[in-house]
Tab-separated table of C-alpha atoms in Angstrom:
chain	number	residue	atom	x	y	z
L	1	MET	CA	-0.153	0.205	-0.315
L	2	LYS	CA	2.935	2.114	0.950
L	3	LYS	CA	4.793	1.836	-1.808
L	4	LEU	CA	1.580	2.081	-4.420
L	5	LEU	CA	0.837	5.314	-2.973
L	6	LEU	CA	4.315	6.902	-3.353
L	7	ALA	CA	4.389	5.601	-7.591
L	8	ALA	CA	1.319	7.861	-6.399
L	9	SER	CA	2.393	10.679	-5.811
L	10	MET	CA	5.507	10.591	-8.373
L	11	ALA	CA	3.341	10.071	-11.470
L	12	ALA	CA	1.749	12.738	-10.020
L	13	MET	CA	4.314	14.907	-9.443
L	14	MET	CA	5.957	14.199	-13.123
L	15	THR	CA	2.791	14.814	-15.378
L	16	ILE	CA	2.138	17.666	-13.647
L	17	PRO	CA	4.132	20.472	-16.277
L	18	ALA	CA	6.630	22.816	-15.072
L	19	GLN	CA	4.988	25.883	-13.012
L	20	ALA	CA	5.745	29.586	-13.393
L	21	ALA	CA	8.946	29.754	-11.103
L	22	ASP	CA	9.615	32.766	-8.467
L	23	TYR	CA	12.910	33.988	-9.193
L	24	VAL	CA	14.792	36.766	-6.625
L	25	ILE	CA	16.707	38.899	-8.439
L	26	ASP	CA	20.564	38.787	-8.483
L	27	THR	CA	21.360	42.091	-6.273
L	28	GLU	CA	23.090	40.127	-3.576
L	29	GLY	CA	25.990	39.282	-6.017
L	30	ALA	CA	25.400	42.111	-8.600
L	31	HIS	CA	24.309	39.880	-11.289
L	32	ALA	CA	21.774	42.131	-12.251
L	33	PHE	CA	22.122	46.146	-13.963
L	34	VAL	CA	20.020	49.309	-14.862
L	35	GLN	CA	22.264	50.981	-16.994
L	36	PHE	CA	21.110	54.432	-18.928
L	37	LYS	CA	22.585	55.874	-21.358
L	38	ILE	CA	22.082	59.799	-23.532
L	39	SER	CA	23.779	61.293	-25.841
L	40	HIS	CA	25.965	64.192	-24.653
L	41	LEU	CA	25.725	66.753	-27.033
L	42	GLY	CA	24.340	64.261	-29.990
L	43	TYR	CA	28.418	63.984	-29.968
L	44	SER	CA	28.726	60.969	-27.732
L	45	TRP	CA	27.362	58.471	-24.939
L	46	LEU	CA	27.478	59.569	-22.102
L	47	TYR	CA	26.685	56.396	-19.400
L	48	GLY	CA	25.362	55.979	-15.381
L	49	ARG	CA	23.608	53.555	-13.718
L	50	PHE	CA	21.459	53.216	-10.642
L	51	ASN	CA	24.048	50.790	-7.959
L	52	THR	CA	20.998	49.880	-5.304
L	53	PHE	CA	17.736	48.138	-6.609
L	54	SER	CA	15.672	45.073	-6.023
L	55	GLY	CA	13.099	42.759	-7.571
L	56	ASP	CA	11.501	39.443	-8.263
L	57	PHE	CA	10.139	38.140	-11.010
L	58	SER	CA	8.263	34.990	-12.011
L	59	TYR	CA	8.686	32.650	-15.047
L	60	ASP	CA	7.914	30.098	-16.728
L	61	ALA	CA	9.347	29.232	-20.042
L	62	ASN	CA	6.261	27.678	-21.686
L	63	LYS	CA	4.274	30.396	-20.290
L	64	LEU	CA	5.261	33.109	-21.229
L	65	GLU	CA	2.698	35.915	-20.973
L	66	ALA	CA	2.179	34.466	-17.697
L	67	SER	CA	5.519	35.836	-16.039
L	68	LYS	CA	5.641	38.508	-13.503
L	69	ILE	CA	8.308	41.138	-12.780
L	70	GLN	CA	8.259	43.630	-10.361
L	71	LEU	CA	12.079	46.330	-10.043
L	72	THR	CA	12.262	48.778	-7.391
L	73	ILE	CA	15.090	51.099	-7.847
L	74	ASP	CA	16.708	53.363	-5.236
L	75	THR	CA	16.557	56.815	-7.421
L	76	ASN	CA	19.073	58.077	-4.736
L	77	SER	CA	21.868	55.603	-5.551
L	78	VAL	CA	22.626	57.427	-9.228
L	79	ASP	CA	25.940	56.831	-10.586
L	80	SER	CA	27.535	58.718	-13.418
L	81	ASN	CA	31.049	58.792	-12.432
L	82	HIS	CA	31.060	62.082	-11.419
L	83	ALA	CA	30.308	63.376	-8.475
L	84	GLU	CA	29.345	66.816	-8.810
L	85	ARG	CA	27.098	65.735	-12.030
L	86	ASP	CA	25.812	62.799	-9.455
L	87	LYS	CA	25.187	65.656	-6.908
L	88	HIS	CA	23.121	67.554	-9.935
L	89	LEU	CA	21.442	64.862	-10.838
L	90	ARG	CA	19.994	63.504	-7.772
L	91	SER	CA	18.453	67.632	-7.333
L	92	GLY	CA	15.604	68.750	-8.249
L	93	ASP	CA	16.758	69.145	-12.003
L	94	PHE	CA	16.600	65.991	-12.758
L	95	LEU	CA	15.675	62.396	-10.171
L	96	ASN	CA	15.054	64.336	-7.316
L	97	VAL	CA	15.623	62.015	-5.379
L	98	SER	CA	15.212	63.327	-1.240
L	99	LYS	CA	11.317	63.829	-2.947
L	100	HIS	CA	10.991	60.916	-4.795
L	101	PRO	CA	13.979	58.212	-3.672
L	102	LYS	CA	12.172	54.895	-5.501
L	103	ALA	CA	11.307	53.822	-8.743
L	104	THR	CA	9.153	51.241	-9.373
L	105	PHE	CA	8.855	49.053	-12.550
L	106	VAL	CA	5.887	46.935	-12.929
L	107	SER	CA	4.655	44.218	-14.989
L	108	THR	CA	1.396	44.722	-16.806
L	109	LYS	CA	1.557	42.256	-19.823
L	110	ILE	CA	4.290	40.251	-21.721
L	111	VAL	CA	3.895	39.726	-25.543
L	112	PRO	CA	6.265	36.539	-27.318
L	113	LYS	CA	7.441	37.594	-30.045
L	114	ALA	CA	10.696	35.215	-32.540
L	115	GLY	CA	12.539	32.902	-31.013
L	116	GLU	CA	13.679	34.234	-26.729
L	117	SER	CA	12.363	37.991	-27.966
L	118	PHE	CA	9.008	39.037	-25.804
L	119	ASP	CA	8.082	42.977	-25.335
L	120	LEU	CA	6.975	43.242	-21.825
L	121	HIS	CA	4.601	46.121	-21.254
L	122	GLY	CA	4.325	47.836	-17.233
L	123	ASN	CA	4.285	50.553	-15.332
L	124	LEU	CA	7.261	52.785	-14.779
L	125	THR	CA	7.210	55.333	-12.312
L	126	LEU	CA	9.953	57.374	-12.286
L	127	ASN	CA	10.612	61.380	-10.488
L	128	GLY	CA	6.788	60.624	-9.259
L	129	VAL	CA	5.015	60.314	-12.471
L	130	THR	CA	3.833	56.748	-13.605
L	131	LYS	CA	3.662	55.830	-17.478
L	132	GLU	CA	2.815	53.040	-19.476
L	133	VAL	CA	6.651	51.893	-20.849
L	134	VAL	CA	7.415	49.221	-23.330
L	135	ILE	CA	11.127	46.733	-22.541
L	136	ALA	CA	12.217	44.944	-25.504
L	137	ALA	CA	13.437	41.937	-23.875
L	138	GLU	CA	15.338	38.842	-24.463
L	139	LYS	CA	15.974	35.851	-22.467
L	140	LEU	CA	19.538	35.181	-22.207
L	141	GLY	CA	19.099	31.877	-20.883
L	142	GLU	CA	18.854	29.648	-18.153
L	143	GLY	CA	19.513	26.906	-15.957
L	144	LYS	CA	21.572	25.454	-12.469
L	145	ASP	CA	24.438	27.215	-11.469
L	146	PRO	CA	27.767	25.615	-10.240
L	147	TRP	CA	26.059	26.001	-6.795
L	148	GLY	CA	23.172	24.350	-6.450
L	149	GLY	CA	20.881	27.072	-7.991
L	150	TYR	CA	18.630	27.869	-10.573
L	151	ARG	CA	19.095	30.840	-12.611
L	152	ALA	CA	18.036	32.384	-15.393
L	153	GLY	CA	18.883	35.404	-16.930
L	154	PHE	CA	17.271	38.272	-19.135
L	155	ALA	CA	18.314	41.042	-20.844
L	156	GLY	CA	15.969	44.576	-21.622
L	157	THR	CA	15.750	47.382	-23.183
L	158	THR	CA	13.452	50.974	-23.701
L	159	THR	CA	13.806	54.695	-24.214
L	160	LEU	CA	12.099	57.191	-22.035
L	161	THR	CA	11.584	60.391	-23.320
L	162	LEU	CA	12.514	62.688	-19.789
L	163	LYS	CA	9.514	65.038	-20.431
L	164	ASP	CA	7.709	62.117	-20.197
L	165	PHE	CA	8.501	61.757	-16.651
L	166	ALA	CA	8.767	65.609	-15.577
L	167	ILE	CA	12.312	66.508	-16.356
L	168	ASN	CA	12.358	68.929	-17.770
L	169	THR	CA	16.230	70.315	-17.719
L	170	ASP	CA	17.268	71.195	-21.347
L	171	LEU	CA	20.072	69.292	-21.978
L	172	GLY	CA	19.858	69.811	-25.690
L	173	PRO	CA	18.196	68.197	-28.934
L	174	ALA	CA	20.105	65.375	-28.858
L	175	SER	CA	19.368	64.627	-25.506
L	176	ALA	CA	15.519	64.266	-25.200
L	177	THR	CA	15.539	60.812	-24.701
L	178	VAL	CA	17.624	58.157	-22.208
L	179	GLN	CA	17.894	54.538	-22.982
L	180	LEU	CA	17.231	52.381	-20.496
L	181	ASP	CA	19.237	48.922	-20.257
L	182	LEU	CA	18.499	46.764	-18.324
L	183	THR	CA	20.132	43.003	-17.146
L	184	VAL	CA	18.333	40.395	-14.584
L	185	GLU	CA	19.701	37.267	-13.896
L	186	GLY	CA	17.543	35.582	-10.915
L	187	VAL	CA	17.670	33.062	-8.328
L	188	ARG	CA	15.121	30.374	-8.320
L	189	LYS	CA	13.183	30.752	-4.686
Y	1	MET	CA	54.623	100.039	7.485
Y	2	LEU	CA	54.066	96.417	6.351
Y	3	LYS	CA	53.207	95.077	9.857
Y	4	ASN	CA	50.470	96.285	12.703
Y	5	SER	CA	51.443	98.385	15.526
Y	6	SER	CA	49.212	98.890	18.130
Y	7	SER	CA	47.784	101.382	16.725
Y	8	HIS	CA	47.472	101.220	12.981
Y	9	TYR	CA	47.356	98.128	10.261
Y	10	GLY	CA	49.656	97.977	8.386
Y	11	LEU	CA	49.709	97.312	4.489
Y	12	ILE	CA	49.386	93.325	4.183
Y	13	SER	CA	46.742	93.137	7.118
Y	14	VAL	CA	44.707	96.557	5.128
Y	15	VAL	CA	46.141	94.253	1.651
Y	16	LEU	CA	44.917	91.170	2.785
Y	17	HIS	CA	40.946	92.308	4.409
Y	18	TRP	CA	40.182	93.957	0.918
Y	19	LEU	CA	41.220	91.011	-0.525
Y	20	VAL	CA	39.351	88.437	0.965
Y	21	ALA	CA	36.188	90.593	1.594
Y	22	LEU	CA	36.453	91.320	-2.598
Y	23	THR	CA	36.616	87.743	-3.024
Y	24	VAL	CA	34.171	86.625	-0.181
Y	25	PHE	CA	30.748	89.144	-2.001
Y	26	GLY	CA	31.949	87.551	-5.653
Y	27	LEU	CA	32.548	83.958	-5.036
Y	28	PHE	CA	28.944	84.617	-3.422
Y	29	GLY	CA	27.753	86.247	-6.911
Y	30	VAL	CA	28.989	83.967	-8.664
Y	31	GLY	CA	28.032	81.268	-6.834
Y	32	PHE	CA	24.435	82.395	-6.513
Y	33	TRP	CA	23.961	82.384	-10.258
Y	34	MET	CA	26.774	79.808	-11.682
Y	35	VAL	CA	24.179	76.811	-9.941
Y	36	ASP	CA	21.285	78.705	-12.341
Y	37	LEU	CA	23.142	78.301	-15.391
Y	38	SER	CA	22.263	76.609	-18.122
Y	39	TYR	CA	23.109	73.542	-19.616
Y	40	TYR	CA	24.051	75.534	-22.830
Y	41	SER	CA	25.664	78.542	-21.488
Y	42	GLU	CA	28.806	79.432	-22.305
Y	43	TRP	CA	29.874	79.914	-18.531
Y	44	TYR	CA	28.275	76.290	-17.634
Y	45	ARG	CA	32.125	74.957	-17.016
Y	46	THR	CA	34.003	78.344	-16.877
Y	47	ALA	CA	32.158	79.899	-13.517
Y	48	PRO	CA	32.236	76.465	-11.653
Y	49	TYR	CA	36.211	76.484	-12.339
Y	50	TRP	CA	36.899	79.915	-11.165
Y	51	HIS	CA	34.762	79.656	-9.087
Y	52	LYS	CA	36.785	76.727	-7.411
Y	53	SER	CA	40.198	77.692	-8.044
Y	54	VAL	CA	39.892	81.202	-6.901
Y	55	GLY	CA	38.246	79.578	-3.659
Y	56	ILE	CA	41.229	77.939	-3.083
Y	57	LEU	CA	43.011	80.934	-3.579
Y	58	LEU	CA	41.206	82.268	-1.276
Y	59	ALA	CA	41.806	79.561	1.478
Y	60	ILE	CA	45.337	80.009	1.023
Y	61	ALA	CA	45.105	83.892	1.791
Y	62	MET	CA	43.025	83.096	4.614
Y	63	LEU	CA	45.990	80.567	5.651
Y	64	LEU	CA	48.403	83.499	5.202
Y	65	ARG	CA	46.147	85.904	7.133
Y	66	VAL	CA	45.983	83.977	10.251
Y	67	LEU	CA	49.453	83.132	10.327
Y	68	TRP	CA	49.858	86.647	9.844
Y	69	ARG	CA	47.771	87.203	13.015
Y	70	TYR	CA	49.921	85.042	14.863
Y	71	PHE	CA	53.666	87.022	13.483
Y	72	SER	CA	51.937	90.808	13.762
Y	73	PRO	CA	48.693	90.963	15.785
Y	74	PRO	CA	46.081	94.074	15.040
Y	75	PRO	CA	45.819	96.594	16.819
Y	76	ARG	CA	43.821	97.880	19.341
Y	77	ALA	CA	40.298	98.250	19.800
Y	78	LEU	CA	39.720	102.388	19.838
Y	79	VAL	CA	39.014	103.268	22.885
Y	80	SER	CA	35.992	105.134	22.026
Y	81	HIS	CA	34.345	101.648	21.920
Y	82	LYS	CA	32.167	100.065	24.241
Y	83	GLY	CA	33.061	96.561	25.928
Y	84	TRP	CA	29.516	95.162	24.299
Y	85	GLU	CA	31.417	96.264	20.803
Y	86	LYS	CA	34.562	94.789	21.236
Y	87	ARG	CA	32.899	91.789	22.605
Y	88	THR	CA	30.852	91.129	19.761
Y	89	SER	CA	32.858	92.514	16.524
Y	90	ALA	CA	35.158	90.064	18.621
Y	91	VAL	CA	32.437	87.226	18.206
Y	92	VAL	CA	31.662	87.875	14.755
Y	93	GLN	CA	35.735	88.430	13.077
Y	94	PHE	CA	36.429	85.130	14.562
Y	95	CYS	CA	32.790	83.639	12.840
Y	96	LEU	CA	33.479	85.071	9.593
Y	97	TYR	CA	37.230	83.224	9.583
Y	98	LEU	CA	35.373	80.087	10.927
Y	99	GLY	CA	33.050	80.606	7.893
Y	100	ILE	CA	35.429	80.915	4.720
Y	101	PHE	CA	37.461	77.509	6.363
Y	102	ILE	CA	33.935	75.751	6.410
Y	103	LEU	CA	32.819	77.090	3.029
Y	104	VAL	CA	36.132	76.177	1.519
Y	105	LEU	CA	36.269	72.704	2.746
Y	106	SER	CA	32.812	72.111	1.908
Y	107	GLY	CA	32.793	73.567	-1.958
Y	108	TYR	CA	36.175	71.135	-1.644
Y	109	LEU	CA	34.593	68.134	-0.190
Y	110	ILE	CA	31.872	68.391	-2.784
Y	111	SER	CA	34.041	68.776	-5.774
Y	112	THR	CA	36.011	65.728	-4.622
Y	113	GLU	CA	34.229	62.982	-3.438
Y	114	ASP	CA	35.078	61.069	-6.514
Y	115	GLY	CA	38.636	60.996	-6.797
Y	116	ARG	CA	38.896	63.985	-8.884
Y	117	PRO	CA	41.135	66.996	-7.484
Y	118	ILE	CA	40.301	70.987	-7.820
Y	119	ALA	CA	42.241	72.418	-10.760
Y	120	VAL	CA	43.421	76.338	-9.584
Y	121	PHE	CA	43.444	77.524	-13.671
Y	122	THR	CA	46.572	75.644	-14.958
Y	123	TRP	CA	48.661	76.535	-12.486
Y	124	PHE	CA	48.206	73.620	-9.702
Y	125	ASP	CA	45.910	71.021	-8.656
Y	126	VAL	CA	44.859	70.320	-4.655
Y	127	PRO	CA	44.602	66.101	-4.531
Y	128	ALA	CA	41.038	64.857	-4.241
Y	129	LEU	CA	40.399	62.733	-0.847
Y	130	GLY	CA	38.222	60.546	-2.351
Y	131	ALA	CA	34.293	59.684	-0.464
Y	132	LEU	CA	35.229	60.342	3.146
Y	133	PHE	CA	31.677	59.557	4.705
Y	134	ALA	CA	28.672	58.643	2.694
Y	135	ASN	CA	26.517	61.327	1.074
Y	136	GLN	CA	29.139	63.452	0.888
Y	137	ALA	CA	28.242	65.749	-1.694
Y	138	ASP	CA	25.151	66.353	-1.261
Y	139	ILE	CA	26.004	66.860	2.921
Y	140	ALA	CA	28.324	69.321	2.148
Y	141	GLY	CA	26.410	71.038	-1.107
Y	142	LEU	CA	23.748	72.149	2.353
Y	143	VAL	CA	26.243	73.003	4.378
Y	144	HIS	CA	28.493	75.609	1.521
Y	145	GLU	CA	25.020	76.697	0.369
Y	146	TYR	CA	23.625	77.744	4.294
Y	147	VAL	CA	27.165	79.068	4.826
Y	148	ALA	CA	27.455	80.988	1.959
Y	149	TYR	CA	23.782	82.747	3.179
Y	150	SER	CA	25.323	82.872	6.793
Y	151	LEU	CA	28.730	84.488	6.210
Y	152	ILE	CA	26.936	86.680	3.413
Y	153	THR	CA	24.905	88.266	6.341
Y	154	LEU	CA	27.046	88.662	8.419
Y	155	ALA	CA	29.650	90.440	6.463
Y	156	VAL	CA	26.871	92.495	5.466
Y	157	LEU	CA	26.272	93.377	9.152
Y	158	HIS	CA	30.451	93.763	9.544
Y	159	GLY	CA	30.188	95.966	6.912
Y	160	LEU	CA	26.908	98.407	8.166
Y	161	ALA	CA	28.764	98.424	11.885
Y	162	ALA	CA	32.035	99.804	10.238
Y	163	LEU	CA	29.648	102.691	8.219
Y	164	LYS	CA	28.132	103.332	12.016
Y	165	HIS	CA	30.948	103.658	12.871
Y	166	HIS	CA	32.006	105.823	10.459
Y	167	PHE	CA	28.415	107.640	9.818
Y	168	ILE	CA	27.657	107.960	13.704
Y	169	ASP	CA	29.693	107.378	15.653
Y	170	LYS	CA	32.625	109.706	13.866
Y	171	ASP	CA	34.776	107.459	15.173
Y	172	ASN	CA	38.169	105.977	13.307
Y	173	THR	CA	37.520	102.679	12.963
Y	174	LEU	CA	36.520	102.087	8.883
Y	175	LYS	CA	39.798	104.871	8.122
Y	176	ARG	CA	41.962	102.676	9.920
Y	177	MET	CA	40.813	99.691	8.400
Y	178	PHE	CA	42.568	102.224	4.720
Y	179	GLY	CA	45.828	102.030	6.522
Y	180	ARG	CA	45.174	105.056	7.650
Y	181	LYS	CA	46.635	106.424	11.293
Y	182	PRO	CA	44.122	107.400	13.738
């Protein structure tokens, strides 16, 4: 009887399709990046990043549309490798971090595309303004890591218009938009 | 006469005093104006560069002033000055000195958090110490702003007090600061 029950339960487990798994974004090991680039005068790129953020996602390779992600960014952690510029970026001229210390992204919809690509729709709250954005994303890979865990990684990019998020400082015509580049590696919970 | 005597200021103290006074008001004006410059202003880079360069030179002038005070103490207060006037002016002068040093230090801390030195024109660099505490640039920036407003208020009061001595008390307090003998 015992054996039968065991066999039955094992059989049941095997027939259950792979469920959406929950992942925590690996900020602890810093295998995730929230970076941006913006044109400088139309002549070159300026790169920056947010050093402190956290988030998690659920992901099901077989049912991508059901996947979800949420990300919270500490805007105070903006880093463009220049103390005076970072101070300016934190000020009311740009990110207004004392008033809006957090930026968040919460996904609302996923539209699969060819291969591993998909459009990640969601609400981005930045500088106190919430707007729907579409992140062009792709899965980079997934599998076991060498330390007993299971990881999945994604990259995505989207372009934001500064004025849409009430950032009205004029940086010139070539710098009205900023490209946001996200790379997240999640560790299965 | 370069040195101060017991009754009047020598040339070095007079020159340092007015140089510092002019520089403090100049730096305040430039600082007040430059923080609101637009990115495409031709002064966007030049004004902070001059502000920082002159600020470091001011620090050097102030160090010389303190040293000079030690080697050549200022003259005694005029006999007509009342006790409370002497005490108040001593406190104000001490705060003016202190304020300038805090301004230079906080300004230095804003610009050097990322380890970049401060260029004093093309003459020399003041090396950076990097980040000494969390939120350094922001905290130092606030200190710089508030102390600047306090210092300029105090400096205006200091000037008004000198004018009061000149026009109301009709004594030699202000004239003496131009090096004249009373």
